[in-house]
PDB file of C-alpha atoms in Angstrom:
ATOM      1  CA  UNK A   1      24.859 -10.904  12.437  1.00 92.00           C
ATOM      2  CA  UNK A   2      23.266  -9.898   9.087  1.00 97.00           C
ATOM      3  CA  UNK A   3      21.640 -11.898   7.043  1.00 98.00           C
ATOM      4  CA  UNK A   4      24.695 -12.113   4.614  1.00 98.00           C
ATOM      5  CA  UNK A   5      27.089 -12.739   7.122  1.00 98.00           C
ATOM      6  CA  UNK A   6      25.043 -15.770   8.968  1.00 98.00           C
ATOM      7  CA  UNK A   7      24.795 -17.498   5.718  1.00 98.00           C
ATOM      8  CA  UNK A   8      28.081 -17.621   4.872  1.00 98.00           C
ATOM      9  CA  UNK A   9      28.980 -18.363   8.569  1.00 98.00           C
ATOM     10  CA  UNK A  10      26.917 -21.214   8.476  1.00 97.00           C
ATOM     11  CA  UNK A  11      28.247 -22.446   5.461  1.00 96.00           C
ATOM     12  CA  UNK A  12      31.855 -22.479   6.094  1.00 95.00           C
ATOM     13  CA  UNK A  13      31.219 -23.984   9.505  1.00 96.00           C
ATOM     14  CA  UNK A  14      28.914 -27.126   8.200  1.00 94.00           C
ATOM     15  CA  UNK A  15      31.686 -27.581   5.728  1.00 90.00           C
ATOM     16  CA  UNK A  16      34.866 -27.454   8.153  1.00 89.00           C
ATOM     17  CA  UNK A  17      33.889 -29.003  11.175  1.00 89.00           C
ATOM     18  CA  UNK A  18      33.078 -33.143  11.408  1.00 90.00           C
ATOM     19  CA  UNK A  19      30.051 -33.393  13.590  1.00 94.00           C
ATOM     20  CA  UNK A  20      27.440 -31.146  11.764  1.00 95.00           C
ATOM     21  CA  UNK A  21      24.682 -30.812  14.789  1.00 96.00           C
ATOM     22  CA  UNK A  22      26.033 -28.000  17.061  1.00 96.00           C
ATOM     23  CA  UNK A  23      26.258 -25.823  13.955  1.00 96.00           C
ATOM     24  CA  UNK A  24      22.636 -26.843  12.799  1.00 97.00           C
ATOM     25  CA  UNK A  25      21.403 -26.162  15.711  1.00 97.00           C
ATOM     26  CA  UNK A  26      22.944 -22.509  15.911  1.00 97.00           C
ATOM     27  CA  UNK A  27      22.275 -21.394  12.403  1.00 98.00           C
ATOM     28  CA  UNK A  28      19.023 -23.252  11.388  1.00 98.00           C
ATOM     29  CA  UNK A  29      15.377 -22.372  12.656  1.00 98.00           C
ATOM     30  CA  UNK A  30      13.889 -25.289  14.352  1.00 98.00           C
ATOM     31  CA  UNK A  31      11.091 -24.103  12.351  1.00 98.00           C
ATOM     32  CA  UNK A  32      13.117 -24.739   9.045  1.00 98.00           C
ATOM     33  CA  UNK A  33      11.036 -24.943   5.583  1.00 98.00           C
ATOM     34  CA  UNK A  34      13.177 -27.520   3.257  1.00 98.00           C
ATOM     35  CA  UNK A  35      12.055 -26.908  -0.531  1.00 98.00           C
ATOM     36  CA  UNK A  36      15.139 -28.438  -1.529  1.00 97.00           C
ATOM     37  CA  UNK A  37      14.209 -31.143  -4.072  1.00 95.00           C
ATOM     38  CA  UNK A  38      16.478 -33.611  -2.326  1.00 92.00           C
ATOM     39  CA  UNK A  39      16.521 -33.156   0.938  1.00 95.00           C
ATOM     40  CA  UNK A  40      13.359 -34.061   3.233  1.00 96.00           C
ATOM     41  CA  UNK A  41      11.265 -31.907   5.285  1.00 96.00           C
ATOM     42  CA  UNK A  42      12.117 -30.103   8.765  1.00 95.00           C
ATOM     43  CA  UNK A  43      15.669 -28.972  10.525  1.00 97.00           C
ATOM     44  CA  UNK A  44      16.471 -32.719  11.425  1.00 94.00           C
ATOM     45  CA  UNK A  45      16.809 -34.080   8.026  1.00 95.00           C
ATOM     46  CA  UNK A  46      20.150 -31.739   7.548  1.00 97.00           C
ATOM     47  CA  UNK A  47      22.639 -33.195  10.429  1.00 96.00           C
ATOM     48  CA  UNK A  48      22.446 -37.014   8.305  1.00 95.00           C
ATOM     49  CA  UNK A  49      22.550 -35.018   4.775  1.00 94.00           C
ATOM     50  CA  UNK A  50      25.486 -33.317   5.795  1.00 94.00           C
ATOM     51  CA  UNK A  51      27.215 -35.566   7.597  1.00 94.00           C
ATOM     52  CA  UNK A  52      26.833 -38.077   4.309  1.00 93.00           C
ATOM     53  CA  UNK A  53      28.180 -35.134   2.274  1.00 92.00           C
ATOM     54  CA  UNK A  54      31.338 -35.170   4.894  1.00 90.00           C
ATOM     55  CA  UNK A  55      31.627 -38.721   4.399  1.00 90.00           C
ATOM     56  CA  UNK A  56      31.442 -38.364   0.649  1.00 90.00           C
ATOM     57  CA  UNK A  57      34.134 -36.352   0.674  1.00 91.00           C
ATOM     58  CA  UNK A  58      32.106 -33.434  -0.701  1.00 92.00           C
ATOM     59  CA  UNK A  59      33.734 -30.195  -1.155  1.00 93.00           C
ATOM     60  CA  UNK A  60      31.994 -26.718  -1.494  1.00 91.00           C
ATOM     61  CA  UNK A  61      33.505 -23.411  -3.447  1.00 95.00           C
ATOM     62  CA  UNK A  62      31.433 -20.356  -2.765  1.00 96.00           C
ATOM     63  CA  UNK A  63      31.640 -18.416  -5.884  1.00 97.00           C
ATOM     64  CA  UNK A  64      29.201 -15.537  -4.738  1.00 98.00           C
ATOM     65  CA  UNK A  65      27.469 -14.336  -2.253  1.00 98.00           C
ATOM     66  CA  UNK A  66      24.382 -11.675  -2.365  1.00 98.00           C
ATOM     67  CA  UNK A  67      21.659  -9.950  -0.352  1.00 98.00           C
ATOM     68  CA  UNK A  68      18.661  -8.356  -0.071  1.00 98.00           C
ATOM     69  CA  UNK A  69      16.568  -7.852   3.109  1.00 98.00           C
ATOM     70  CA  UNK A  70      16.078 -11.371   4.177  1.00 98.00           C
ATOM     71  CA  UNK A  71      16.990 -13.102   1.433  1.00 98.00           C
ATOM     72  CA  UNK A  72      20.580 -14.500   0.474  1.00 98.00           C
ATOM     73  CA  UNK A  73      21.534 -15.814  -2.796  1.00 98.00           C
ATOM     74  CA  UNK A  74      24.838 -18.409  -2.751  1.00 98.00           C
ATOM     75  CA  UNK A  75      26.094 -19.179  -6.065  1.00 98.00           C
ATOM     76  CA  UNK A  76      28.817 -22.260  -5.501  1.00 97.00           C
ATOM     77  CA  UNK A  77      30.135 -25.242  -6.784  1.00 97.00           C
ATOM     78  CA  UNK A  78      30.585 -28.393  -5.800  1.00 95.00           C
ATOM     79  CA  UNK A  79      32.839 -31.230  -5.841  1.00 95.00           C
ATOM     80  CA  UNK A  80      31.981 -35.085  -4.660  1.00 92.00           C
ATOM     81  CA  UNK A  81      28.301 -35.003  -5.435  1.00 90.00           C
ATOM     82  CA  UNK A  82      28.935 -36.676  -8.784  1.00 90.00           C
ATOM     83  CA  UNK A  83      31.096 -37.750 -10.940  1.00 91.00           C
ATOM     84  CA  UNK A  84      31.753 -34.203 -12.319  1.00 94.00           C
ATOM     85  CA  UNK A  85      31.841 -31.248 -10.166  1.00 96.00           C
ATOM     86  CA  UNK A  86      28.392 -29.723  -9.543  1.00 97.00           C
ATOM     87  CA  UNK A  87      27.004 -25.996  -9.708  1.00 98.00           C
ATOM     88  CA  UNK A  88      24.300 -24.702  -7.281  1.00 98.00           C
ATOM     89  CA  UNK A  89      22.202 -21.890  -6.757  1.00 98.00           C
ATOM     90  CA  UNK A  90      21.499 -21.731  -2.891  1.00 98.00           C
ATOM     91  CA  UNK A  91      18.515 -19.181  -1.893  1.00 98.00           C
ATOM     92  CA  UNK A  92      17.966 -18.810   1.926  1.00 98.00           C
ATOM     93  CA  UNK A  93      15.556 -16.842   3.832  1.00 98.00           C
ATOM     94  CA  UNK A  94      16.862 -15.602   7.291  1.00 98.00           C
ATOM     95  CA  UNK A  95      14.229 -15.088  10.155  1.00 98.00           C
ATOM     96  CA  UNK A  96      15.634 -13.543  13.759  1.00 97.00           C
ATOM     97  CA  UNK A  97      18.708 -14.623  12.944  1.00 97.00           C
ATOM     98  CA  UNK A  98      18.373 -18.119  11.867  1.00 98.00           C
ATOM     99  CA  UNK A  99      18.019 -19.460   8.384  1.00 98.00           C
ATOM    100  CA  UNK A 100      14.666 -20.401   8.301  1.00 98.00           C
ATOM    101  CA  UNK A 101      13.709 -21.043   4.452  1.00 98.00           C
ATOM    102  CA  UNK A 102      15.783 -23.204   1.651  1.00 98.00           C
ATOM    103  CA  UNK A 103      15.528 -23.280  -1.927  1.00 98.00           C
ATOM    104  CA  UNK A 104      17.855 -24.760  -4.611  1.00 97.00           C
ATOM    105  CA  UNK A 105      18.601 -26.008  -7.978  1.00 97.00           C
ATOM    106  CA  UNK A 106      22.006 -27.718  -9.544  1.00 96.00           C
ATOM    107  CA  UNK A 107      23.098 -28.975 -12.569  1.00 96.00           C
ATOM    108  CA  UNK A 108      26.430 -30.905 -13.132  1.00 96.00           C
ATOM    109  CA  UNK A 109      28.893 -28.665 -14.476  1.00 97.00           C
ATOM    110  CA  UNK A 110      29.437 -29.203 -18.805  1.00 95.00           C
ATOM    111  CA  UNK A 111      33.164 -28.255 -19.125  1.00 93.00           C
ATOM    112  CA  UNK A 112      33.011 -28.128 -22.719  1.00 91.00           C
ATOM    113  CA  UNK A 113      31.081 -24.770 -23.610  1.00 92.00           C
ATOM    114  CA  UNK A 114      29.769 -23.143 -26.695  1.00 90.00           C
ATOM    115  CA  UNK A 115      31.346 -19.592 -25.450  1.00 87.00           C
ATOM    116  CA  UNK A 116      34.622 -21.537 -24.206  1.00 90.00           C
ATOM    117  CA  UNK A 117      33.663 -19.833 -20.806  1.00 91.00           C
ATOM    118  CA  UNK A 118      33.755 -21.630 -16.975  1.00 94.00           C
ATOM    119  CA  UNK A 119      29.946 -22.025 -15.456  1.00 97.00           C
ATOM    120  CA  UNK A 120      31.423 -20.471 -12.614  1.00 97.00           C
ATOM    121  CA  UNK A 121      34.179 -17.859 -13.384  1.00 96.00           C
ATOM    122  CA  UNK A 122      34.820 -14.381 -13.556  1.00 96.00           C
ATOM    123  CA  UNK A 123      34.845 -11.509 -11.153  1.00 97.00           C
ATOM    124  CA  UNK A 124      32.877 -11.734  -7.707  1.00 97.00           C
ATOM    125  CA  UNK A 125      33.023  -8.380  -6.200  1.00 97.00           C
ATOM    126  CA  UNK A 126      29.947  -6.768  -5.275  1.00 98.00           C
ATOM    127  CA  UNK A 127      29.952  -3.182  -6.151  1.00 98.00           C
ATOM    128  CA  UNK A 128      27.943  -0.118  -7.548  1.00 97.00           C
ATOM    129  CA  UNK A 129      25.401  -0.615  -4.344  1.00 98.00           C
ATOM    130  CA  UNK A 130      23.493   2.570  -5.400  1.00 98.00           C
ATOM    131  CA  UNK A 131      22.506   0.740  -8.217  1.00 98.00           C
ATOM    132  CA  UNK A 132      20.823  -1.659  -6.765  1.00 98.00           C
ATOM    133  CA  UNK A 133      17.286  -0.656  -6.988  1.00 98.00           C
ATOM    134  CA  UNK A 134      17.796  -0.015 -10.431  1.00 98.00           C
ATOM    135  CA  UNK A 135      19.466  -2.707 -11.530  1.00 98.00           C
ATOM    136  CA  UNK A 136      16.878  -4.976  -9.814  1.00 98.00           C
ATOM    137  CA  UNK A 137      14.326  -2.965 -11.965  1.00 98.00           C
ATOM    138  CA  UNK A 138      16.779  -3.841 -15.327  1.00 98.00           C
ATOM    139  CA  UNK A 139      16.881  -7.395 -14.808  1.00 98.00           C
ATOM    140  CA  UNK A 140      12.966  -8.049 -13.630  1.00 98.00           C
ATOM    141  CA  UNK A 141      11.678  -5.907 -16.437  1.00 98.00           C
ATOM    142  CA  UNK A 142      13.894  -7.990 -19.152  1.00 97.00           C
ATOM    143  CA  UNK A 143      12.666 -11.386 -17.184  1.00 98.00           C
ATOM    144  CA  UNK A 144       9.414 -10.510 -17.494  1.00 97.00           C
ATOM    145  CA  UNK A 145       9.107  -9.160 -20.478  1.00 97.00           C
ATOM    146  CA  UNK A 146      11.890 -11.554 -22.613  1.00 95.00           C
ATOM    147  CA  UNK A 147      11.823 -14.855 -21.383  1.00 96.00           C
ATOM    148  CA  UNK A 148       8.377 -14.901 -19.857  1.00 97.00           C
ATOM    149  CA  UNK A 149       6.683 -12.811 -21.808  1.00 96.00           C
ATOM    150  CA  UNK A 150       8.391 -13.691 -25.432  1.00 94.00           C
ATOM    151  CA  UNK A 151       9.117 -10.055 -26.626  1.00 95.00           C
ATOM    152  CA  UNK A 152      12.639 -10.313 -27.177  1.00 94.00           C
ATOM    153  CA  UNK A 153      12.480  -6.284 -29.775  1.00 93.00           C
ATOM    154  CA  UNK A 154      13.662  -4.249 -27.049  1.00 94.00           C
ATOM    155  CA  UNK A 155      16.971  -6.571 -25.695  1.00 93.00           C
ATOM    156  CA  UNK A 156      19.046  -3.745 -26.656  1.00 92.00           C
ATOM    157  CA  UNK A 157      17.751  -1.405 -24.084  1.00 94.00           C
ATOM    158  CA  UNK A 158      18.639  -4.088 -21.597  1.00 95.00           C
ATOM    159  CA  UNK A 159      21.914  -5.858 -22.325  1.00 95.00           C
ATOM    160  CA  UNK A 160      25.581  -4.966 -23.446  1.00 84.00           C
ATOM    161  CA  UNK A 161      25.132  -6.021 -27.278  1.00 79.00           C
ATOM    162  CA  UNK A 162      27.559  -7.549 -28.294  1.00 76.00           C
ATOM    163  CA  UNK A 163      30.235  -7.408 -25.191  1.00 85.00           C
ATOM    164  CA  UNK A 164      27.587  -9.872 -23.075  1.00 94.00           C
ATOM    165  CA  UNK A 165      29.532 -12.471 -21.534  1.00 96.00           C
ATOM    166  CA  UNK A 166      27.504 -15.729 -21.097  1.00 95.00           C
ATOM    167  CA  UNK A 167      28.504 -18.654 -18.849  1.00 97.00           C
ATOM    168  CA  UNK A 168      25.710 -20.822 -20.265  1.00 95.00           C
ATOM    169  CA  UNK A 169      27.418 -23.749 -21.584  1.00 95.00           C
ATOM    170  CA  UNK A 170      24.890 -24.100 -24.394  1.00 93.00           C
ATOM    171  CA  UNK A 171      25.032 -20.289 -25.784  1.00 93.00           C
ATOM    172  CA  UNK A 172      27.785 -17.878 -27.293  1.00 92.00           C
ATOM    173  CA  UNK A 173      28.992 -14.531 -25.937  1.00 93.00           C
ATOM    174  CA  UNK A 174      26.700 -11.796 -27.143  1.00 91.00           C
ATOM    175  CA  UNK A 175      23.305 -10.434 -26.510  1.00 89.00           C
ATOM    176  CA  UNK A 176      21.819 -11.715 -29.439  1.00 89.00           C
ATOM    177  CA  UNK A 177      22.283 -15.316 -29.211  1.00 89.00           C
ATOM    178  CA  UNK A 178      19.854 -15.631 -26.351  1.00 89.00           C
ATOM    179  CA  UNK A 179      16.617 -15.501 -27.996  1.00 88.00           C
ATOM    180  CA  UNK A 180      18.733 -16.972 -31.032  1.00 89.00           C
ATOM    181  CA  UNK A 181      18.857 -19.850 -28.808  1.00 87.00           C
ATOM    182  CA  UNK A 182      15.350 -19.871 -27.712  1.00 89.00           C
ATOM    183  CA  UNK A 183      14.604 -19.644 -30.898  1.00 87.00           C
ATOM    184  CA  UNK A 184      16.412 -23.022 -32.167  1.00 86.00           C
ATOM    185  CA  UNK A 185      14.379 -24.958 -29.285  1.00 83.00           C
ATOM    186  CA  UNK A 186      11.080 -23.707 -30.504  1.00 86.00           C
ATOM    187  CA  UNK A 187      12.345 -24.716 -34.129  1.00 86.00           C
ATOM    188  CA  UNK A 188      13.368 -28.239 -32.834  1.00 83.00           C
ATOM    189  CA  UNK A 189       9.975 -28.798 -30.930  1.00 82.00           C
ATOM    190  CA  UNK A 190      11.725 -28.429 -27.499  1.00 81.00           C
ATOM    191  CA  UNK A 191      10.992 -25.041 -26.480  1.00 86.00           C
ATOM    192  CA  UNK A 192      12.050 -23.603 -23.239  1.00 91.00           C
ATOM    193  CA  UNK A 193       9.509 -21.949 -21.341  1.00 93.00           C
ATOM    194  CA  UNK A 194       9.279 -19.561 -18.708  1.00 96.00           C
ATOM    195  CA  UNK A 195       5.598 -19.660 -17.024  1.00 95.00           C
ATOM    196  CA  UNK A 196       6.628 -17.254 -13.548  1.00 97.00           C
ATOM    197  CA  UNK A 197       9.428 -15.922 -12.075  1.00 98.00           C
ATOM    198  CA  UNK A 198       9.156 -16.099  -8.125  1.00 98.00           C
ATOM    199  CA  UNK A 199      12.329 -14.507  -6.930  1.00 98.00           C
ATOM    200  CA  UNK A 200      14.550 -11.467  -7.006  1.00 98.00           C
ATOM    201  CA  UNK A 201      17.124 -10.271  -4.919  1.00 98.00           C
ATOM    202  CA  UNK A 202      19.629  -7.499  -5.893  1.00 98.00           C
ATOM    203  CA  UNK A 203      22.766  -5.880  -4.108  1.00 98.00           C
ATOM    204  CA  UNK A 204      24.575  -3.679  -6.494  1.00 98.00           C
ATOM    205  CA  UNK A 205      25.961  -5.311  -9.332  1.00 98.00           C
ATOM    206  CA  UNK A 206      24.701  -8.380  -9.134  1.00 98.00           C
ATOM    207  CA  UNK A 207      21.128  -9.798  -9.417  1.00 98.00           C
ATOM    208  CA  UNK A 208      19.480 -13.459  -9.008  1.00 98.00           C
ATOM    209  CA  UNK A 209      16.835 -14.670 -10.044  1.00 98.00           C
ATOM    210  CA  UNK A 210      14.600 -17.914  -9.136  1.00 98.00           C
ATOM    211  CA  UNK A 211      11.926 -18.644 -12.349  1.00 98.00           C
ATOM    212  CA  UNK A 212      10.162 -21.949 -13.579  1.00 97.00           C
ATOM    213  CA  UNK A 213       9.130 -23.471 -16.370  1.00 96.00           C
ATOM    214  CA  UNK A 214       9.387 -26.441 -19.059  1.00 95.00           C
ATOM    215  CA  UNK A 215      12.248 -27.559 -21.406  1.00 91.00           C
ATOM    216  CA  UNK A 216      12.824 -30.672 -23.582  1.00 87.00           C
ATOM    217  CA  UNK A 217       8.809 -30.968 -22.403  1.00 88.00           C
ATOM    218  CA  UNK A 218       9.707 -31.239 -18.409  1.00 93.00           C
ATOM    219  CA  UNK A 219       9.410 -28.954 -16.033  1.00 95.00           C
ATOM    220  CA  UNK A 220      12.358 -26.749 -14.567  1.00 97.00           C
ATOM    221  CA  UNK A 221      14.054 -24.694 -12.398  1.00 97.00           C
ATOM    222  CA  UNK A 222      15.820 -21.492 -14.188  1.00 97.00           C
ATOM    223  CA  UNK A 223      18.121 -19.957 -11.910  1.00 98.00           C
ATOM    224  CA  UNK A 224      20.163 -16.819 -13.367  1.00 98.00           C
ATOM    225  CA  UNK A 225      22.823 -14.780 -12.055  1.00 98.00           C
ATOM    226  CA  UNK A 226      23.292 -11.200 -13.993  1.00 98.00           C
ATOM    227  CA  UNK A 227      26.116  -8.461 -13.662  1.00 98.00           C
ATOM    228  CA  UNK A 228      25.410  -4.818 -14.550  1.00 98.00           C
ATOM    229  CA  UNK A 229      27.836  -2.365 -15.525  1.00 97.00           C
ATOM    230  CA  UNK A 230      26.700   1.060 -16.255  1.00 95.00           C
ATOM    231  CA  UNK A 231      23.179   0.349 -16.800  1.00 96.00           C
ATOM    232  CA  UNK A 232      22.878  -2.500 -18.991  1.00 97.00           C
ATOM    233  CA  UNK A 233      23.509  -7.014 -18.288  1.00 97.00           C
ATOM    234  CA  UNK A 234      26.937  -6.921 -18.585  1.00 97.00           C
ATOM    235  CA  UNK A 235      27.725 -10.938 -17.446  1.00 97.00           C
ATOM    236  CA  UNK A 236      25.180 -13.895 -17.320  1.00 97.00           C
ATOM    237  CA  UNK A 237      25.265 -16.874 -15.391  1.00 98.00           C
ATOM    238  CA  UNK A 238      22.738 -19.922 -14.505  1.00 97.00           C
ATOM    239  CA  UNK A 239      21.809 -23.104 -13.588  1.00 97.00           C
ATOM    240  CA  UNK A 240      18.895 -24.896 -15.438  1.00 96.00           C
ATOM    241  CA  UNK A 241      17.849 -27.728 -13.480  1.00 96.00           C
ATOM    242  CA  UNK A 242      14.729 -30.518 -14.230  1.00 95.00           C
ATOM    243  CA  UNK A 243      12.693 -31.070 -11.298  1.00 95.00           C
ATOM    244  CA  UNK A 244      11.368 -34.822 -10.133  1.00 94.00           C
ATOM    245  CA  UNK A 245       8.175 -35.780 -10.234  1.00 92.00           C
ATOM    246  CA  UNK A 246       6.146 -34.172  -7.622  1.00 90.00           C
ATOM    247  CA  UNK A 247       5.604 -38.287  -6.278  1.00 91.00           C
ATOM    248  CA  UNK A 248       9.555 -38.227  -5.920  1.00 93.00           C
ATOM    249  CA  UNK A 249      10.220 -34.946  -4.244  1.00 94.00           C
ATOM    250  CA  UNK A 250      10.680 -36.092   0.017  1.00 95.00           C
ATOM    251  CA  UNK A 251       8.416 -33.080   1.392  1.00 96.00           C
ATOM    252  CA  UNK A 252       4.874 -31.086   0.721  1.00 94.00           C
ATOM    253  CA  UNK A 253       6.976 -27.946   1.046  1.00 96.00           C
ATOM    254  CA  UNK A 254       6.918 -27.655  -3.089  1.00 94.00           C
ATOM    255  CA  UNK A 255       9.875 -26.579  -4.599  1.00 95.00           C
ATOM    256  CA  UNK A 256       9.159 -22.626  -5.387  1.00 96.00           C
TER     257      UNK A 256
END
């Protein structure tokens, strides 16, 4: 089973079926690495988490699903975790065909948006797979050089102008009301910033990436999902999620 396929496997199982051990067991290394910043460490913390999400009533929607090598990227919702329904960005690293590796970040979903857009919405399909190299190139280059490195002067070369679509709930359609936005943070004294971006995995289309930093003066997680079309960000969406204090997070895993 691929990487791709065990995920989603898993998934789908844990969340239709009562009893969650026999389908921990099967999918999850018993060597398992939890950096989720809510869950403790080690395989046997995730039977009691997920049979409290069962008894929660918690509901999952995979929205999307990509991967590269041995990494898989699940962009989802869900509902029953709060009062409001919940987005996630899943990352999981499969090892001889167990998930062996977690990482996450969530935010509760804001339904009223700047761009009037759904967190979650819009096309899924994974396409354009000869692309992939190169669109992993497009989106790294921009991450590194925009939102890490500051130098927002050659966004052009890397997004569709004006035709961006943005599922940020704080920030309009259109290329140029990113660093607009950045730039209204700095101006208030609550800059976002990006100090390194850890993770990227591609397949066609679509690429995620897992970055870190500080807003409103605490640290976060920035998790972003991009589409490309024809060589330039075509579709943006993310989670941007405040981490606890490292005394509150349940395992020495860290959370990156």
């Amino acid at each position: 089973m691929d990487p791709k396929t065990l995920v989603t496997t898993a998934l789908t199982t844990l969340a239709d079926e009562d009893d969650p051990a026999p389908a921990v067991e099967r999918f999850y290394s018993p060597d398992f690495i939890q950096h989720s910043p809510m869950l403790p460490a080690g395989r046997d913390s995730l039977v009691p988490a997920f049979s409290a999400f069962k008894s929660a009533g918690v509901k999952y929607e995979l929205m999307r699903v990509i991967a590269e090598g041995d990494l898989v990227a699940v962009h989802a919702r869900a509902h029953g975790l709060a009062e409001v329904p919940v987005v996630i960005f899943h990352l999981f690293r499969v090892e001889n065909g167990l998930i062996a590796e977690h990482w996450e970040a969530m935010m509760e979903q804001i339904m009223d948006t700047v761009g009037g857009r759904d967190m979650v919405d819009g096309p899924t399909e994974v396409t354009d797979l000869e692309a992939t190299e190169a669109n992993k190139k497009l989106v790294t280059q921009l991450t590194e050089e925009a939102f890490i490195g500051g130098d927002w002067s050659n966004l052009d070369a890397y997004v569709n102008s004006d035709k961006l679509l943005q599922h940020d709930p704080h920030i309009p359609d259109g290329a140029s009301s990113v660093p607009a936005a950045f730039a209204l943070l700095e101006a208030a004294g609550t800059p976002m910033t990006y100090r390194a971006l850890h993770r990227v995995v591609a397949e066609g289309n679509y690429v995620f990436t897992q970055s870190e930093g500080d807003c409103v003066g605490k640290p976060h997680a920035f998790c972003s999902l991009f589409r490309v079309a024809d060589g330039k960000i075509a579709e943006h969406w993310d989670v941007v999620a405040e981490l606890p204090e490292p005394e509150h997070i349940p395992h020495d895993n860290g959370l990156f």
